[in-house]
PDB file of C-alpha atoms in Angstrom:
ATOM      1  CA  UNK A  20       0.000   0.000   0.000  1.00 41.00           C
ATOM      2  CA  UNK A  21       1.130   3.444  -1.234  1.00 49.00           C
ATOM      3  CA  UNK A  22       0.408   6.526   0.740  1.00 82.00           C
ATOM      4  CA  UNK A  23       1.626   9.944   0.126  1.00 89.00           C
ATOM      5  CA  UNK A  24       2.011  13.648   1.212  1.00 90.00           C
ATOM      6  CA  UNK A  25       2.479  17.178   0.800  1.00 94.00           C
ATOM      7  CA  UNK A  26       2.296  20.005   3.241  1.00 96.00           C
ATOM      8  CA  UNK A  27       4.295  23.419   3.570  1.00 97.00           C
ATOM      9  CA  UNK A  28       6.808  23.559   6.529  1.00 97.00           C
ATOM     10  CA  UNK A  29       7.586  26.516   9.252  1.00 97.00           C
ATOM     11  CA  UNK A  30      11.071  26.252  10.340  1.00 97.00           C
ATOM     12  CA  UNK A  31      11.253  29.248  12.989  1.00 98.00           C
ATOM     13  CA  UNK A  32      15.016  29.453  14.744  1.00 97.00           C
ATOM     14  CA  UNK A  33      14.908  31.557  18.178  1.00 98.00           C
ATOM     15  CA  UNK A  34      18.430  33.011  18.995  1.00 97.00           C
ATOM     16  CA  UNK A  35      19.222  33.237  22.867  1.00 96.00           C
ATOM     17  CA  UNK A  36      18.659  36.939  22.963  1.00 97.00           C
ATOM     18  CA  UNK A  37      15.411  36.677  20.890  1.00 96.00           C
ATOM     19  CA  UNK A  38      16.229  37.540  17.640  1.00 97.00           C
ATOM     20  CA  UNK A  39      14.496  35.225  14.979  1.00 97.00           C
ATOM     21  CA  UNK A  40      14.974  33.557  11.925  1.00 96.00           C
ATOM     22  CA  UNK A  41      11.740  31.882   9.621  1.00 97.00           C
ATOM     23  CA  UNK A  42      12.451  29.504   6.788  1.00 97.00           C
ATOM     24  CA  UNK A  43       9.116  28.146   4.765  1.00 97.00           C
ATOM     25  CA  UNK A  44       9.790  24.604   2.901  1.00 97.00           C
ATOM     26  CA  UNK A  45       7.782  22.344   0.665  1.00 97.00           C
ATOM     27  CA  UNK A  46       7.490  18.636   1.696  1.00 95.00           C
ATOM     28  CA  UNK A  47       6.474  15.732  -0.624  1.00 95.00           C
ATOM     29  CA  UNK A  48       6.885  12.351   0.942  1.00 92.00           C
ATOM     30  CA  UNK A  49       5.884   8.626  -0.240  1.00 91.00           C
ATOM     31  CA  UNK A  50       5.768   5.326   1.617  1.00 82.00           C
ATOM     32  CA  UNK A  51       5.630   1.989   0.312  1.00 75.00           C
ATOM     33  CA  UNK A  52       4.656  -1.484   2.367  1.00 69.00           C
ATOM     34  CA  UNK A  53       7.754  -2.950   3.036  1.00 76.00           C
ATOM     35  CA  UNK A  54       8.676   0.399   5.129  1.00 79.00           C
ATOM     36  CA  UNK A  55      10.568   2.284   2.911  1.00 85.00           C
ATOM     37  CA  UNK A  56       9.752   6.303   2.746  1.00 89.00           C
ATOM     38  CA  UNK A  57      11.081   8.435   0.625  1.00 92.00           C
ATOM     39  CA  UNK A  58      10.908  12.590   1.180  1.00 93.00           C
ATOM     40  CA  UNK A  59      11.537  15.921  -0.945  1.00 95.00           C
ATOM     41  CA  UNK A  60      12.592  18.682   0.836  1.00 95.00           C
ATOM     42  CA  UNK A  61      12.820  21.657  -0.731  1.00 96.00           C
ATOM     43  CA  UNK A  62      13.540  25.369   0.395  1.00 96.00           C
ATOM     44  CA  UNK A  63      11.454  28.215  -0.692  1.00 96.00           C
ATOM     45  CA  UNK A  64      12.431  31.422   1.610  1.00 95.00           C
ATOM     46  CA  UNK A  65      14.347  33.111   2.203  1.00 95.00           C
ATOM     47  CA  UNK A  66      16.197  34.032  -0.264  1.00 95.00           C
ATOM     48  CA  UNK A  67      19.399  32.931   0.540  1.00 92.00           C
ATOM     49  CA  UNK A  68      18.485  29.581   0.693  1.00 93.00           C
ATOM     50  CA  UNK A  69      15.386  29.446  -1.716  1.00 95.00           C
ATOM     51  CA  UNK A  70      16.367  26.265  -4.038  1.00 95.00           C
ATOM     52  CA  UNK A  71      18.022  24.196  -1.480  1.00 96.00           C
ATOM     53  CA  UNK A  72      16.692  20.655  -1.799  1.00 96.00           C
ATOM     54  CA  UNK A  73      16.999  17.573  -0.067  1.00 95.00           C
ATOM     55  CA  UNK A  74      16.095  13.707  -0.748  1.00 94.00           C
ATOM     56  CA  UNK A  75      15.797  11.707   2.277  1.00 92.00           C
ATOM     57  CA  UNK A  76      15.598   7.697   1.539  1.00 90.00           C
ATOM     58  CA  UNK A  77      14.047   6.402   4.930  1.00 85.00           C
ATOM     59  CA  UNK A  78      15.158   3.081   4.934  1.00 81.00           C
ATOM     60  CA  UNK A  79      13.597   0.479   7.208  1.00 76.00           C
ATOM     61  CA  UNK A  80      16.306  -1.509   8.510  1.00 73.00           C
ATOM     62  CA  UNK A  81      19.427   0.235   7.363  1.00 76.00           C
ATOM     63  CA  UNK A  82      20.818   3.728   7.868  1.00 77.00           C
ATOM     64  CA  UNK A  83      19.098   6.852   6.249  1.00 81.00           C
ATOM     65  CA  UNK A  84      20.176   8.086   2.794  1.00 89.00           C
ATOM     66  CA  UNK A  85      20.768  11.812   2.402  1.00 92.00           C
ATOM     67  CA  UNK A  86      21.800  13.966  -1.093  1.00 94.00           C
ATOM     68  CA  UNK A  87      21.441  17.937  -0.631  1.00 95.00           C
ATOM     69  CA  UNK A  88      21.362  20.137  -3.594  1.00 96.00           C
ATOM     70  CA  UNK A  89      23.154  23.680  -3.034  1.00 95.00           C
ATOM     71  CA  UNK A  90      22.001  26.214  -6.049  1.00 95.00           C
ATOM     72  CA  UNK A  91      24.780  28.220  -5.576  1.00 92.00           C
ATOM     73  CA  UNK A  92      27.325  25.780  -6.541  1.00 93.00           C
ATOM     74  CA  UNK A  93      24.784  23.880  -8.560  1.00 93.00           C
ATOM     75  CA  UNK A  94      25.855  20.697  -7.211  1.00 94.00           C
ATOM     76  CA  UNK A  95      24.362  17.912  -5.579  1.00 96.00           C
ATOM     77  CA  UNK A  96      26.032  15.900  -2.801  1.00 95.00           C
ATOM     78  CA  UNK A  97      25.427  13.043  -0.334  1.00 94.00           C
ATOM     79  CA  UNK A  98      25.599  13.537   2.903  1.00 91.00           C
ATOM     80  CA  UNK A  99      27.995  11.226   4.754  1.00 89.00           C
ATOM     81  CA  UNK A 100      26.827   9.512   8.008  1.00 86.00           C
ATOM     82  CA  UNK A 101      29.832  11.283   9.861  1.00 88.00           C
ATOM     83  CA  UNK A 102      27.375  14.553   9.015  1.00 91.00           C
ATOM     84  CA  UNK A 103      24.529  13.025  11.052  1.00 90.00           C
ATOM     85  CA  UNK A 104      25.524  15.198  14.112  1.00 93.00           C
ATOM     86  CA  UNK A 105      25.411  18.571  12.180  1.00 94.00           C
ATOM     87  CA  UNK A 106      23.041  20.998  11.722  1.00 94.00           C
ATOM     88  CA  UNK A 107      19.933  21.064   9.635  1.00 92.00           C
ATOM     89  CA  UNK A 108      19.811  24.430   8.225  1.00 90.00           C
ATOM     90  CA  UNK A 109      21.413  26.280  11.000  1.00 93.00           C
ATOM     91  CA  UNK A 110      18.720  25.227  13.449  1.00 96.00           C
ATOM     92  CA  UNK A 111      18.847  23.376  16.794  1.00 97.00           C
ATOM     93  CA  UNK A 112      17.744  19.950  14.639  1.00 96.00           C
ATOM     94  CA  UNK A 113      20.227  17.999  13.390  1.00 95.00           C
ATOM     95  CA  UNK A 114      20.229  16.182   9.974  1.00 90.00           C
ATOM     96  CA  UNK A 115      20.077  12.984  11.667  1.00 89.00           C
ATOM     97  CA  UNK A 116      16.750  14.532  13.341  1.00 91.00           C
ATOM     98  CA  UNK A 117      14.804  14.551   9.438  1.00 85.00           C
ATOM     99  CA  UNK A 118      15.120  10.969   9.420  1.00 81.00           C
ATOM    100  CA  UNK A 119      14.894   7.635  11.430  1.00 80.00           C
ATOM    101  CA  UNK A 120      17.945   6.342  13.157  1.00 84.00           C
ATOM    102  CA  UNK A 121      18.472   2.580  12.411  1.00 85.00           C
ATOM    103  CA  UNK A 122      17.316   0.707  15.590  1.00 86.00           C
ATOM    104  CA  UNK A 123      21.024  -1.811  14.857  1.00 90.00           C
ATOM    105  CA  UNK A 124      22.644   1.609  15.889  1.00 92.00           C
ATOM    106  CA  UNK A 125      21.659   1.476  19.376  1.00 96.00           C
ATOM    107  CA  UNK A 126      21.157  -0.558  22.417  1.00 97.00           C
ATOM    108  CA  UNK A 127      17.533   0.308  23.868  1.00 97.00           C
ATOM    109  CA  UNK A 128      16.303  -0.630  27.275  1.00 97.00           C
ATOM    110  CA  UNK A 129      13.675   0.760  29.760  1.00 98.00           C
ATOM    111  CA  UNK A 130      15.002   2.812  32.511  1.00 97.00           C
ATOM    112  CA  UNK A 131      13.926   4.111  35.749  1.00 94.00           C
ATOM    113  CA  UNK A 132      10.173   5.459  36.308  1.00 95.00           C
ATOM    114  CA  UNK A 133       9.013   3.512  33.118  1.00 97.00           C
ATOM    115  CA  UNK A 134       5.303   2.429  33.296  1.00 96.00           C
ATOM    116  CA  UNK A 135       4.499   5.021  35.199  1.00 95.00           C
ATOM    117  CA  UNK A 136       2.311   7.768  34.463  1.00 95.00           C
ATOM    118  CA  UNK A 137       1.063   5.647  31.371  1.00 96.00           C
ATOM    119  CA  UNK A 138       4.541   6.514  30.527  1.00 98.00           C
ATOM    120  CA  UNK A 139       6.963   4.444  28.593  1.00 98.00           C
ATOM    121  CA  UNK A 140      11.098   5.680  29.119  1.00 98.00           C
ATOM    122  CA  UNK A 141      13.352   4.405  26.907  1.00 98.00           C
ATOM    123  CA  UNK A 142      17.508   5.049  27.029  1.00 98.00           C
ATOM    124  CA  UNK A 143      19.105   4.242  23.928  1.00 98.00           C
ATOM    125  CA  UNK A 144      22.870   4.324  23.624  1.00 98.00           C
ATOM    126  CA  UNK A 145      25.264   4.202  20.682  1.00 97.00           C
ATOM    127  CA  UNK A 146      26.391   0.632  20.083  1.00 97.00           C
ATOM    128  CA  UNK A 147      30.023   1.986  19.331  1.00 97.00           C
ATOM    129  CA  UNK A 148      31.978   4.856  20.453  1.00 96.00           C
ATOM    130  CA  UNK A 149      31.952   5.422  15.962  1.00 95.00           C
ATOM    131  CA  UNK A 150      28.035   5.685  15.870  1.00 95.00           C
ATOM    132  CA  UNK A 151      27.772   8.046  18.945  1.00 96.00           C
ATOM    133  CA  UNK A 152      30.808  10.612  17.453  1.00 95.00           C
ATOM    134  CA  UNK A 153      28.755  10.077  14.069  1.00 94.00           C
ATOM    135  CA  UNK A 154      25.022  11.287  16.000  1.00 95.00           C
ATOM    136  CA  UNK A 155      26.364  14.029  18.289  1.00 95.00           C
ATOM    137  CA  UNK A 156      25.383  12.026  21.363  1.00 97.00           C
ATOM    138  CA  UNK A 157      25.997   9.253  24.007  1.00 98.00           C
ATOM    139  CA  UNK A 158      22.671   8.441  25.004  1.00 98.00           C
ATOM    140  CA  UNK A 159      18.989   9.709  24.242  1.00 98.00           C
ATOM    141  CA  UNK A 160      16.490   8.941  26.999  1.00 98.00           C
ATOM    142  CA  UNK A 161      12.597   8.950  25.481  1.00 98.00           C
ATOM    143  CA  UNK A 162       9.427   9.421  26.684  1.00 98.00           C
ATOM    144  CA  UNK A 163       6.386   7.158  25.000  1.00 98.00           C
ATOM    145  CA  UNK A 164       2.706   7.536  25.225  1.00 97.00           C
ATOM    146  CA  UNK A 165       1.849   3.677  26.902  1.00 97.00           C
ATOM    147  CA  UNK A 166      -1.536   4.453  25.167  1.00 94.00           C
ATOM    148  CA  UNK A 167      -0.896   5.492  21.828  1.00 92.00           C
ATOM    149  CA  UNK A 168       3.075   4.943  21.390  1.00 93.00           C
ATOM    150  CA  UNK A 169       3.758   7.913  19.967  1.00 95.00           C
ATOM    151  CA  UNK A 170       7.028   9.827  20.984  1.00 96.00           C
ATOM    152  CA  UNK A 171       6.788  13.149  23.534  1.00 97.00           C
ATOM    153  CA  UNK A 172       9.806  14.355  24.286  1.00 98.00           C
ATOM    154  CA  UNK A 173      13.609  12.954  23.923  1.00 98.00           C
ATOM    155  CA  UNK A 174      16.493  14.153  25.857  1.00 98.00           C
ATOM    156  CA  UNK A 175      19.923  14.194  23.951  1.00 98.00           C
ATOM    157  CA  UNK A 176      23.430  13.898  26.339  1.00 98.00           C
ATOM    158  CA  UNK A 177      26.644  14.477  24.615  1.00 97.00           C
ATOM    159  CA  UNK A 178      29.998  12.793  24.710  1.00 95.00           C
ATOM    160  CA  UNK A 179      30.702  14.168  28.246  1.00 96.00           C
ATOM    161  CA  UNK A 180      27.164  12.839  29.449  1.00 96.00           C
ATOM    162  CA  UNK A 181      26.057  16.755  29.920  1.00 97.00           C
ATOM    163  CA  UNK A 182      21.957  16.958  28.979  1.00 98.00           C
ATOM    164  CA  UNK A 183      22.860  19.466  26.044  1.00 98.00           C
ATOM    165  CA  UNK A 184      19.004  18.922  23.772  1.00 98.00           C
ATOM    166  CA  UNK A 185      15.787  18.273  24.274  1.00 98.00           C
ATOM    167  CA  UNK A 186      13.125  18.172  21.322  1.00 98.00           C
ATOM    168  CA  UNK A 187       9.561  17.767  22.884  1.00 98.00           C
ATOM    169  CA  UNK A 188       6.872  17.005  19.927  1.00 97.00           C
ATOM    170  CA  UNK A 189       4.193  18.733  20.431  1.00 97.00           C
ATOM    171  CA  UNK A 190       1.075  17.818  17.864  1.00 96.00           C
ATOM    172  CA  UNK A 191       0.722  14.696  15.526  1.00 94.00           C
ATOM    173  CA  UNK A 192      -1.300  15.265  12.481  1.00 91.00           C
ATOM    174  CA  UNK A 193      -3.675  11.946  12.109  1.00 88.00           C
ATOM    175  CA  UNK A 194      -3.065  10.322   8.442  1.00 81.00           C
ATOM    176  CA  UNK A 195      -5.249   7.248   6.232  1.00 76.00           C
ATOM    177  CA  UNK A 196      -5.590   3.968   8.134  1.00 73.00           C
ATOM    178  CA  UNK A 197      -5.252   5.233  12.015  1.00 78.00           C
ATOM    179  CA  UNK A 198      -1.338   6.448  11.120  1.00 80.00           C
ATOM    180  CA  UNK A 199      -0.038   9.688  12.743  1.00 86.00           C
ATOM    181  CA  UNK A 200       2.609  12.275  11.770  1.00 86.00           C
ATOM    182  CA  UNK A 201       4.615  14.421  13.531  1.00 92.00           C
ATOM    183  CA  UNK A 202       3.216  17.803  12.831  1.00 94.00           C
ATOM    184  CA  UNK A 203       5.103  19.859  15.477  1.00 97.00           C
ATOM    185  CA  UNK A 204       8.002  20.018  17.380  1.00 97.00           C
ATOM    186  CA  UNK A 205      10.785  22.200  19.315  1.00 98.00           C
ATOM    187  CA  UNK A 206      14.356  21.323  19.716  1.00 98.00           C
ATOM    188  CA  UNK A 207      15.835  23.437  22.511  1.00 98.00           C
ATOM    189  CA  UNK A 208      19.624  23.651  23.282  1.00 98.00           C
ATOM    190  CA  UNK A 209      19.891  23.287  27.124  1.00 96.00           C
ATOM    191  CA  UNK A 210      23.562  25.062  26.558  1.00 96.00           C
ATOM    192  CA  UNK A 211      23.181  27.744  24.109  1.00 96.00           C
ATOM    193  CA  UNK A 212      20.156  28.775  24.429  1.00 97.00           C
ATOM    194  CA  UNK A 213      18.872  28.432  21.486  1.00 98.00           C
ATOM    195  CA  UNK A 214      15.479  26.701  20.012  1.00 98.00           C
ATOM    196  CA  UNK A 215      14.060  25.811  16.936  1.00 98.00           C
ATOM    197  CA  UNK A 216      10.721  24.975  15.829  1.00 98.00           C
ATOM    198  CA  UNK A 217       9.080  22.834  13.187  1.00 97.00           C
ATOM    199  CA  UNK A 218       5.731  23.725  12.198  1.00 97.00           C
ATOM    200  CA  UNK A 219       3.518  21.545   9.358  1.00 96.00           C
ATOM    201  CA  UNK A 220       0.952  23.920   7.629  1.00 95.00           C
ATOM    202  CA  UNK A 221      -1.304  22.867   4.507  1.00 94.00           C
ATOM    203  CA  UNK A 222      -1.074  19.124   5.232  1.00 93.00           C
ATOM    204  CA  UNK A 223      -2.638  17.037   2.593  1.00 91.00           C
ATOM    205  CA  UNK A 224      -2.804  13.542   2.005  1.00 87.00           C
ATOM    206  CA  UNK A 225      -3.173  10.728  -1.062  1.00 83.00           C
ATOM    207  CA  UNK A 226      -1.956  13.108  -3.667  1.00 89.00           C
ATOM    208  CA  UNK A 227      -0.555  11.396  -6.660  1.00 90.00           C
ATOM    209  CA  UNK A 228       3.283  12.052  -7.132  1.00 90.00           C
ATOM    210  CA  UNK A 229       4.717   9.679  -9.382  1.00 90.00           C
ATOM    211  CA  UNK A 230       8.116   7.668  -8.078  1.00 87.00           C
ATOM    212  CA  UNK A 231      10.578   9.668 -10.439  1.00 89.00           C
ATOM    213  CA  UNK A 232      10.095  12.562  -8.428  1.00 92.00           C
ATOM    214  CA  UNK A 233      12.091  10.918  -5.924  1.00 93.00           C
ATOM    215  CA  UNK A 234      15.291  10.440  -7.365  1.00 93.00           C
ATOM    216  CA  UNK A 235      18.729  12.501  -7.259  1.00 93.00           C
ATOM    217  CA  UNK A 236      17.961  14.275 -10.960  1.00 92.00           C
ATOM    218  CA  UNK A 237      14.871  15.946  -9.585  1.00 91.00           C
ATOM    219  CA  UNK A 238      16.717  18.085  -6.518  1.00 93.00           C
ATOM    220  CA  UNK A 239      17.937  20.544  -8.838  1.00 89.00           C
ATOM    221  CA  UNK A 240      15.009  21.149 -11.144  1.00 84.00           C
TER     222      UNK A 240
END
């Protein structure tokens, strides 16, 4: 089964002192059965960034593929795995943040207070001292609706153990056949100060994009 999406994203980055920073992207994702889910991302303001494009391959059991296209240099690129750890767009998020982490990449258990308060809490830690320096972090502690499983918050620690992230999600959008999407959600920098915000706007569902529109070629048209 085939189901797809569009919708217009709000990507608003809140400096320390205030100041603020608004970047407005298109999204176009499909996902097929066997769990693969591909994504579009493209940039439309501001201007300094307007024809930026991503394509995000979501695998299901293996590690995320990433290409960027940068219109300035009119050249695409892949994004290694070492990037994972960087920045998305000069926001709190990091790239490894647009997609889904393999589950091989960590070592998952409950920890203390899980269960309670209809509460799942999950640590996950790096399975090598490689994968954490390649996702920024040693361990990610998160917090699970028991009712509906859906991800609240998730705490990121760095190398030195120091609770330097937290991204709390903050609305799920309800899709075809009782699915959810993220629809909201604020990564704040415990250290800096910072905090970004995604915001989904002008979600729509089950529109026909054929498969070629995923591919490398497309980023740059």
């Amino acid at each position: 089964m085939v189901s797809t999406m569009q919708a217009t994203i709000s990507l608003l980055i809140v400096e320390k002192n205030g100041a603020t920073r608004n970047r407005t992207i298109a999204m176009t994702s499909k996902s097929f059965a066997d769990g693969l889910e591909k994504r579009i991302i493209k940039f439309l303001e501001p201007a300094d960034v307007r024809g930026t494009a991503m394509l995000v391959v979501d695998n299901k059991n293996t590690a995320d593929e990433i290409w960027i296209y940068l219109p300035a240099l009119k050249k695409t690129r892949r994004i290694a795995s070492s990037e994972n750890a960087k920045s998305f767009m000069s926001s709190e998020f990091s790239n490894a943040d647009m997609g889904s982490p393999a589950l091989s990449d960590f070592k998952s258990q409950h920890t203390t207070g899980s269960g309670t308060n209809n509460t799942w809490i999950i640590e996950s830690i790096p399975v090598s001292d490689d994968k954490a320096d390649e996702y920024g972090y040693s361990r990610k502690i998160s917090y699970v609706s028991m009712d509906t499983y859906q991800v609240k918050k998730m705490e990121f620690f760095n190398l030195d153990n120091d609770h330097f992230k937290t991204i709390e999600i903050t609305k799920f959008h309800p899709m075809p056949e009782g699915k959810f999407m993220v629809s909201d959600m604020i990564a704040s920098n415990t250290i800096s100060g910072r905090r970004s915000e995604i915001h989904f706007n002008n979600i729509a569902d089950k529109v026909k994009v054929e498969d070629s529109f995923f591919t490398v070629q497309s980023l740059a048209r």
